């Protein structure tokens, strides 16, 4: 196999780069070792599009965050993913905190962020009535927003695939071959792929990928963050993303509505060794709960429907590392992408595009635009959205055409069989229960898939033409059914499934 460019890692960064480069007449492969895109940092984070006042205004992450922020309205419209610009408040409790808020404001203004404001007194509680009554000040940033990080990433990857990028799931980079200090290709578990340029967007594995090519300059530390997700009853308890005063390595435990109407609290922040360690801990979740209650004291643990953890990919200098490898020609790094990585992804992709265009000539890669690049994704039917907009009639018409859109599978989130089938056949297909959940929200609700899981499993088995025994929760060995117990249909013994896992 051969490609002009291989991108390793299909998180938000790799997928955004893939979509960006898909504008050109190039053969591009997006490699992903997991069975789905958005399986690392991009599936478990706060889902915030930051205004950009937090990172130093002259740092790479500060500049790319501020550059990306205004792009989200159009990008999300094109990709048909929900995005709400609800604004954020960094909350202070005394004059020491006020000093920090003023510094953040000044930093944000130097970065060119408009309309930052210190809010205090009565107005603070008018705009955020459930805030801790002891709060005194807040830095208000109206341009902050919320998004679903995995839906956004999946849509970027779908768009890349729709525009000709070959997305290879379950394909792990095992070695990167070089000759005279230049990339010649990538050895994978599915064979060798010759390529002139390799883009390293491997998240917590970016250091390992660089080493495979003989570049030992990158070292990534996985930094864990734990979260609680609360029931939709809590989604309107706060109006903005609420942050505490930040520490030197974290913006702190925040409280935010999610774009789908839940309430999310977290993350804490501590380094771990294992890049696969997304376990939650009792002490960590206590820290999250207590931290969130400092901002909104009425938050109640009784309404937690899921707890989960994600990993930040932190580089030693705490800034993004984006540029050509100084050791290997043809290797481009997009590494150390921790927060605000989601917020910066569009500008990271543009920066990688510039770097790529600068070196393309050296590798005899011709840069020309495709005539038929499709900016927008087709609309995937979404019942709950139609209900929200009171477009029931449109849905009824759809049901008349295809009765699968009339069978409700997930009652909590109101997802139909037709939507699940559509998700299985998207450009990047959904191959597991969790992959369906991330695309359609079936199983994301109050019962966390307790009622609809078996039906989603049946639909996956039918559509993928595999035995129900082969269907997994999240790829790999995560099979759900153990064996057939009777010689009739639907008689299977079930494995113990992890309940309460959000993503
Ligand atoms: O703790 P931080 O600074 O890595 O930020 C995590 C945020 O919740 C990201 O939106």
PDB file of C-alpha atoms in Angstrom, residues 131-347:
ATOM      1  CA  UNK A 131     -23.531  30.083  42.318  1.00  0.00           C
ATOM      2  CA  UNK A 132     -22.086  29.798  45.840  1.00  0.00           C
ATOM      3  CA  UNK A 133     -23.402  32.894  47.674  1.00  0.00           C
ATOM      4  CA  UNK A 134     -19.874  33.448  49.034  1.00  0.00           C
ATOM      5  CA  UNK A 135     -18.563  34.147  45.512  1.00  0.00           C
ATOM      6  CA  UNK A 136     -17.549  37.789  45.051  1.00  0.00           C
ATOM      7  CA  UNK A 137     -16.128  38.200  41.561  1.00  0.00           C
ATOM      8  CA  UNK A 138     -15.942  36.447  38.237  1.00  0.00           C
ATOM      9  CA  UNK A 139     -14.100  36.914  34.986  1.00  0.00           C
ATOM     10  CA  UNK A 140     -16.803  36.704  32.317  1.00  0.00           C
ATOM     11  CA  UNK A 141     -15.815  35.552  28.812  1.00  0.00           C
ATOM     12  CA  UNK A 142     -18.839  35.531  26.489  1.00  0.00           C
ATOM     13  CA  UNK A 143     -17.028  33.706  23.670  1.00  0.00           C
ATOM     14  CA  UNK A 144     -16.520  30.403  25.522  1.00  0.00           C
ATOM     15  CA  UNK A 145     -18.728  27.538  24.376  1.00  0.00           C
ATOM     16  CA  UNK A 146     -19.652  23.888  24.792  1.00  0.00           C
ATOM     17  CA  UNK A 147     -19.497  21.017  22.335  1.00  0.00           C
ATOM     18  CA  UNK A 148     -19.570  17.226  22.354  1.00  0.00           C
ATOM     19  CA  UNK A 149     -15.870  16.362  21.915  1.00  0.00           C
ATOM     20  CA  UNK A 150     -16.490  12.902  20.481  1.00  0.00           C
ATOM     21  CA  UNK A 151     -19.310  13.958  18.137  1.00  0.00           C
ATOM     22  CA  UNK A 152     -17.096  16.774  16.861  1.00  0.00           C
ATOM     23  CA  UNK A 153     -14.155  14.410  16.297  1.00  0.00           C
ATOM     24  CA  UNK A 154     -16.328  11.774  14.594  1.00  0.00           C
ATOM     25  CA  UNK A 155     -17.783  14.446  12.305  1.00  0.00           C
ATOM     26  CA  UNK A 156     -14.288  15.699  11.377  1.00  0.00           C
ATOM     27  CA  UNK A 157     -13.214  12.125  10.575  1.00  0.00           C
ATOM     28  CA  UNK A 158     -16.444  11.473   8.628  1.00  0.00           C
ATOM     29  CA  UNK A 159     -15.864  14.640   6.636  1.00  0.00           C
ATOM     30  CA  UNK A 160     -12.259  13.633   5.919  1.00  0.00           C
ATOM     31  CA  UNK A 161     -13.421  10.174   4.791  1.00  0.00           C
ATOM     32  CA  UNK A 162     -16.174  11.668   2.644  1.00  0.00           C
ATOM     33  CA  UNK A 163     -13.484  13.767   0.955  1.00  0.00           C
ATOM     34  CA  UNK A 164     -11.275  10.820   0.106  1.00  0.00           C
ATOM     35  CA  UNK A 165      -9.148  10.181   3.200  1.00  0.00           C
ATOM     36  CA  UNK A 166      -8.772   6.464   3.865  1.00  0.00           C
ATOM     37  CA  UNK A 167      -9.525   5.899   7.548  1.00  0.00           C
ATOM     38  CA  UNK A 168      -7.883   2.647   8.657  1.00  0.00           C
ATOM     39  CA  UNK A 169      -9.271   1.482  12.012  1.00  0.00           C
ATOM     40  CA  UNK A 170      -7.631  -1.307  14.031  1.00  0.00           C
ATOM     41  CA  UNK A 171      -4.342  -0.406  12.354  1.00  0.00           C
ATOM     42  CA  UNK A 172      -1.425   0.133  14.674  1.00  0.00           C
ATOM     43  CA  UNK A 173       1.849   1.799  13.683  1.00  0.00           C
ATOM     44  CA  UNK A 174       4.503  -0.704  14.764  1.00  0.00           C
ATOM     45  CA  UNK A 175       7.533   0.904  13.169  1.00  0.00           C
ATOM     46  CA  UNK A 176       8.379   3.962  11.106  1.00  0.00           C
ATOM     47  CA  UNK A 177      10.894   3.254   8.379  1.00  0.00           C
ATOM     48  CA  UNK A 178      13.501   5.812   7.334  1.00  0.00           C
ATOM     49  CA  UNK A 179      16.317   5.921   4.804  1.00  0.00           C
ATOM     50  CA  UNK A 180      19.101   8.490   5.039  1.00  0.00           C
ATOM     51  CA  UNK A 181      17.091  10.333   7.682  1.00  0.00           C
ATOM     52  CA  UNK A 182      13.933  10.506   5.544  1.00  0.00           C
ATOM     53  CA  UNK A 183      10.588   8.794   6.078  1.00  0.00           C
ATOM     54  CA  UNK A 184       9.889   5.884   3.732  1.00  0.00           C
ATOM     55  CA  UNK A 185       6.750   4.471   5.336  1.00  0.00           C
ATOM     56  CA  UNK A 186       4.991   2.931   8.292  1.00  0.00           C
ATOM     57  CA  UNK A 187       5.008  -0.738   9.277  1.00  0.00           C
ATOM     58  CA  UNK A 188       1.612  -1.676  10.710  1.00  0.00           C
ATOM     59  CA  UNK A 189      -0.135  -4.816  11.961  1.00  0.00           C
ATOM     60  CA  UNK A 190      -1.806  -4.863   8.534  1.00  0.00           C
ATOM     61  CA  UNK A 191       1.365  -4.531   6.479  1.00  0.00           C
ATOM     62  CA  UNK A 192       3.723  -1.845   5.241  1.00  0.00           C
ATOM     63  CA  UNK A 193       2.407   1.467   3.938  1.00  0.00           C
ATOM     64  CA  UNK A 194       4.900   3.491   1.925  1.00  0.00           C
ATOM     65  CA  UNK A 195       4.661   7.263   2.482  1.00  0.00           C
ATOM     66  CA  UNK A 196       6.764  10.381   2.211  1.00  0.00           C
ATOM     67  CA  UNK A 197       5.240  12.321   5.071  1.00  0.00           C
ATOM     68  CA  UNK A 198       4.047  11.084   8.462  1.00  0.00           C
ATOM     69  CA  UNK A 199       2.097  13.315  10.833  1.00  0.00           C
ATOM     70  CA  UNK A 200       2.306  12.341  14.480  1.00  0.00           C
ATOM     71  CA  UNK A 201      -1.025  13.130  16.176  1.00  0.00           C
ATOM     72  CA  UNK A 202      -0.920  10.182  18.553  1.00  0.00           C
ATOM     73  CA  UNK A 203      -1.981  11.932  21.780  1.00  0.00           C
ATOM     74  CA  UNK A 204      -0.551  10.215  24.848  1.00  0.00           C
ATOM     75  CA  UNK A 205       1.454   7.968  22.477  1.00  0.00           C
ATOM     76  CA  UNK A 206       3.087  10.835  20.524  1.00  0.00           C
ATOM     77  CA  UNK A 207       6.433  10.234  22.285  1.00  0.00           C
ATOM     78  CA  UNK A 208       6.354   6.528  21.338  1.00  0.00           C
ATOM     79  CA  UNK A 209       5.522   7.324  17.709  1.00  0.00           C
ATOM     80  CA  UNK A 210       8.377   9.848  17.503  1.00  0.00           C
ATOM     81  CA  UNK A 211      10.754   7.219  18.957  1.00  0.00           C
ATOM     82  CA  UNK A 212       9.667   4.665  16.336  1.00  0.00           C
ATOM     83  CA  UNK A 213      11.126   7.034  13.748  1.00  0.00           C
ATOM     84  CA  UNK A 214      14.292   7.539  15.792  1.00  0.00           C
ATOM     85  CA  UNK A 215      13.295  10.937  17.191  1.00  0.00           C
ATOM     86  CA  UNK A 216      13.607  10.903  20.972  1.00  0.00           C
ATOM     87  CA  UNK A 217      12.855  14.598  21.457  1.00  0.00           C
ATOM     88  CA  UNK A 218       9.254  14.139  22.616  1.00  0.00           C
ATOM     89  CA  UNK A 219       8.168  12.964  26.019  1.00  0.00           C
ATOM     90  CA  UNK A 220       4.485  12.862  26.952  1.00  0.00           C
ATOM     91  CA  UNK A 221       3.091  12.356  30.438  1.00  0.00           C
ATOM     92  CA  UNK A 222      -0.503  11.119  30.711  1.00  0.00           C
ATOM     93  CA  UNK A 223      -2.307  13.413  33.129  1.00  0.00           C
ATOM     94  CA  UNK A 224      -5.581  12.054  34.403  1.00  0.00           C
ATOM     95  CA  UNK A 225      -8.820  13.942  34.944  1.00  0.00           C
ATOM     96  CA  UNK A 226     -11.887  12.357  36.545  1.00  0.00           C
ATOM     97  CA  UNK A 227     -15.480  13.432  36.010  1.00  0.00           C
ATOM     98  CA  UNK A 228     -19.045  12.953  37.184  1.00  0.00           C
ATOM     99  CA  UNK A 229     -21.920  13.372  34.742  1.00  0.00           C
ATOM    100  CA  UNK A 230     -25.263  14.366  36.274  1.00  0.00           C
ATOM    101  CA  UNK A 231     -28.772  13.671  35.069  1.00  0.00           C
ATOM    102  CA  UNK A 232     -30.472  16.050  32.635  1.00  0.00           C
ATOM    103  CA  UNK A 233     -32.537  17.439  35.504  1.00  0.00           C
ATOM    104  CA  UNK A 234     -29.357  19.332  36.365  1.00  0.00           C
ATOM    105  CA  UNK A 235     -28.586  20.631  32.882  1.00  0.00           C
ATOM    106  CA  UNK A 236     -30.159  24.045  33.510  1.00  0.00           C
ATOM    107  CA  UNK A 237     -28.796  24.609  37.012  1.00  0.00           C
ATOM    108  CA  UNK A 238     -25.955  26.692  35.612  1.00  0.00           C
ATOM    109  CA  UNK A 239     -25.959  29.001  32.612  1.00  0.00           C
ATOM    110  CA  UNK A 240     -22.219  29.260  31.961  1.00  0.00           C
ATOM    111  CA  UNK A 241     -19.080  27.169  32.210  1.00  0.00           C
ATOM    112  CA  UNK A 242     -17.961  27.830  35.789  1.00  0.00           C
ATOM    113  CA  UNK A 243     -14.259  27.604  36.621  1.00  0.00           C
ATOM    114  CA  UNK A 244     -12.493  28.063  39.949  1.00  0.00           C
ATOM    115  CA  UNK A 245      -9.253  30.037  40.222  1.00  0.00           C
ATOM    116  CA  UNK A 246      -6.711  28.048  38.148  1.00  0.00           C
ATOM    117  CA  UNK A 247      -3.582  26.349  39.460  1.00  0.00           C
ATOM    118  CA  UNK A 248      -0.263  26.332  37.596  1.00  0.00           C
ATOM    119  CA  UNK A 249      -1.116  23.106  35.698  1.00  0.00           C
ATOM    120  CA  UNK A 250      -4.911  23.064  35.596  1.00  0.00           C
ATOM    121  CA  UNK A 251      -7.887  25.301  35.047  1.00  0.00           C
ATOM    122  CA  UNK A 252      -9.416  23.391  37.927  1.00  0.00           C
ATOM    123  CA  UNK A 253     -12.626  21.499  38.647  1.00  0.00           C
ATOM    124  CA  UNK A 254     -15.344  23.126  36.574  1.00  0.00           C
ATOM    125  CA  UNK A 255     -19.119  22.904  36.489  1.00  0.00           C
ATOM    126  CA  UNK A 256     -20.756  23.088  33.090  1.00  0.00           C
ATOM    127  CA  UNK A 257     -23.919  22.172  31.257  1.00  0.00           C
ATOM    128  CA  UNK A 258     -23.169  19.793  28.399  1.00  0.00           C
ATOM    129  CA  UNK A 259     -24.347  20.574  24.910  1.00  0.00           C
ATOM    130  CA  UNK A 260     -26.921  17.776  25.288  1.00  0.00           C
ATOM    131  CA  UNK A 261     -28.336  19.146  28.542  1.00  0.00           C
ATOM    132  CA  UNK A 262     -26.587  17.183  31.316  1.00  0.00           C
ATOM    133  CA  UNK A 263     -24.353  18.732  33.954  1.00  0.00           C
ATOM    134  CA  UNK A 264     -20.661  17.806  33.935  1.00  0.00           C
ATOM    135  CA  UNK A 265     -18.302  18.306  36.867  1.00  0.00           C
ATOM    136  CA  UNK A 266     -14.531  17.763  36.894  1.00  0.00           C
ATOM    137  CA  UNK A 267     -11.696  17.229  36.128  1.00  0.00           C
ATOM    138  CA  UNK A 268      -9.090  16.813  38.830  1.00  0.00           C
ATOM    139  CA  UNK A 269      -5.515  16.589  37.626  1.00  0.00           C
ATOM    140  CA  UNK A 270      -2.677  14.188  38.393  1.00  0.00           C
ATOM    141  CA  UNK A 271       0.020  12.394  36.423  1.00  0.00           C
ATOM    142  CA  UNK A 272      -0.167   8.640  35.829  1.00  0.00           C
ATOM    143  CA  UNK A 273       2.318   6.252  34.242  1.00  0.00           C
ATOM    144  CA  UNK A 274       0.049   4.006  32.214  1.00  0.00           C
ATOM    145  CA  UNK A 275      -1.250   5.683  29.012  1.00  0.00           C
ATOM    146  CA  UNK A 276      -4.279   3.371  29.158  1.00  0.00           C
ATOM    147  CA  UNK A 277      -5.191   4.127  32.796  1.00  0.00           C
ATOM    148  CA  UNK A 278      -8.659   5.648  32.637  1.00  0.00           C
ATOM    149  CA  UNK A 279      -9.835   4.135  35.896  1.00  0.00           C
ATOM    150  CA  UNK A 280     -11.726   6.293  38.357  1.00  0.00           C
ATOM    151  CA  UNK A 281     -10.831   6.427  42.050  1.00  0.00           C
ATOM    152  CA  UNK A 282     -12.962   7.068  45.114  1.00  0.00           C
ATOM    153  CA  UNK A 283     -10.636   9.802  46.338  1.00  0.00           C
ATOM    154  CA  UNK A 284     -10.474  11.422  42.898  1.00  0.00           C
ATOM    155  CA  UNK A 285     -14.242  11.492  42.482  1.00  0.00           C
ATOM    156  CA  UNK A 286     -14.597  12.893  46.022  1.00  0.00           C
ATOM    157  CA  UNK A 287     -12.191  15.651  45.042  1.00  0.00           C
ATOM    158  CA  UNK A 288     -14.295  16.372  41.944  1.00  0.00           C
ATOM    159  CA  UNK A 289     -17.540  16.430  43.924  1.00  0.00           C
ATOM    160  CA  UNK A 290     -16.167  18.716  46.628  1.00  0.00           C
ATOM    161  CA  UNK A 291     -14.520  20.991  44.075  1.00  0.00           C
ATOM    162  CA  UNK A 292     -17.774  21.365  42.139  1.00  0.00           C
ATOM    163  CA  UNK A 293     -19.788  22.045  45.316  1.00  0.00           C
ATOM    164  CA  UNK A 294     -17.448  24.907  46.147  1.00  0.00           C
ATOM    165  CA  UNK A 295     -18.854  26.579  42.998  1.00  0.00           C
ATOM    166  CA  UNK A 296     -22.448  25.280  43.149  1.00  0.00           C
ATOM    167  CA  UNK A 297     -23.235  24.012  46.671  1.00  0.00           C
ATOM    168  CA  UNK A 298     -26.589  22.459  45.718  1.00  0.00           C
ATOM    169  CA  UNK A 299     -25.010  19.817  43.447  1.00  0.00           C
ATOM    170  CA  UNK A 300     -26.054  16.423  44.741  1.00  0.00           C
ATOM    171  CA  UNK A 301     -24.239  13.168  44.155  1.00  0.00           C
ATOM    172  CA  UNK A 302     -27.539  11.287  44.077  1.00  0.00           C
ATOM    173  CA  UNK A 303     -28.036  12.549  40.524  1.00  0.00           C
ATOM    174  CA  UNK A 304     -24.745  11.293  39.117  1.00  0.00           C
ATOM    175  CA  UNK A 305     -25.511   8.954  36.206  1.00  0.00           C
ATOM    176  CA  UNK A 306     -21.949   8.203  35.086  1.00  0.00           C
ATOM    177  CA  UNK A 307     -18.357   8.672  36.195  1.00  0.00           C
ATOM    178  CA  UNK A 308     -15.341   8.451  33.939  1.00  0.00           C
ATOM    179  CA  UNK A 309     -11.751   9.555  33.493  1.00  0.00           C
ATOM    180  CA  UNK A 310      -9.709  10.828  30.566  1.00  0.00           C
ATOM    181  CA  UNK A 311      -6.030  11.533  29.997  1.00  0.00           C
ATOM    182  CA  UNK A 312      -4.379  14.757  28.946  1.00  0.00           C
ATOM    183  CA  UNK A 313      -1.267  14.390  26.766  1.00  0.00           C
ATOM    184  CA  UNK A 314       1.095  16.755  28.601  1.00  0.00           C
ATOM    185  CA  UNK A 315       4.516  17.623  27.166  1.00  0.00           C
ATOM    186  CA  UNK A 316       7.272  18.626  29.576  1.00  0.00           C
ATOM    187  CA  UNK A 317       7.177  22.297  28.556  1.00  0.00           C
ATOM    188  CA  UNK A 318       3.353  22.339  29.020  1.00  0.00           C
ATOM    189  CA  UNK A 319       2.935  23.897  25.551  1.00  0.00           C
ATOM    190  CA  UNK A 320       1.897  22.293  22.257  1.00  0.00           C
ATOM    191  CA  UNK A 321       4.728  20.918  20.099  1.00  0.00           C
ATOM    192  CA  UNK A 322       3.827  21.518  16.462  1.00  0.00           C
ATOM    193  CA  UNK A 323       6.467  21.397  13.773  1.00  0.00           C
ATOM    194  CA  UNK A 324       8.777  19.318  11.609  1.00  0.00           C
ATOM    195  CA  UNK A 325      11.003  16.883  13.459  1.00  0.00           C
ATOM    196  CA  UNK A 326      14.535  18.209  13.681  1.00  0.00           C
ATOM    197  CA  UNK A 327      15.788  14.605  13.440  1.00  0.00           C
ATOM    198  CA  UNK A 328      13.778  12.992  10.637  1.00  0.00           C
ATOM    199  CA  UNK A 329      12.739  14.578   7.330  1.00  0.00           C
ATOM    200  CA  UNK A 330       9.083  14.115   6.502  1.00  0.00           C
ATOM    201  CA  UNK A 331       7.966  13.685  10.120  1.00  0.00           C
ATOM    202  CA  UNK A 332       5.663  16.391  11.470  1.00  0.00           C
ATOM    203  CA  UNK A 333       4.650  16.465  15.137  1.00  0.00           C
ATOM    204  CA  UNK A 334       1.350  17.692  16.550  1.00  0.00           C
ATOM    205  CA  UNK A 335       2.173  16.621  20.089  1.00  0.00           C
ATOM    206  CA  UNK A 336       1.667  17.673  23.692  1.00  0.00           C
ATOM    207  CA  UNK A 337      -1.898  18.628  22.814  1.00  0.00           C
ATOM    208  CA  UNK A 338      -3.505  18.951  26.206  1.00  0.00           C
ATOM    209  CA  UNK A 339      -6.164  21.547  27.037  1.00  0.00           C
ATOM    210  CA  UNK A 340      -7.005  23.770  25.171  1.00  0.00           C
ATOM    211  CA  UNK A 341      -6.405  21.178  22.449  1.00  0.00           C
ATOM    212  CA  UNK A 342     -10.062  20.660  21.564  1.00  0.00           C
ATOM    213  CA  UNK A 343     -10.541  24.445  21.355  1.00  0.00           C
ATOM    214  CA  UNK A 344      -7.407  24.803  19.223  1.00  0.00           C
ATOM    215  CA  UNK A 345      -7.896  21.846  16.874  1.00  0.00           C
ATOM    216  CA  UNK A 346      -8.959  23.893  13.801  1.00  0.00           C
ATOM    217  CA  UNK A 347      -5.916  26.191  14.087  1.00  0.00           C
TER     218      UNK A 347
END
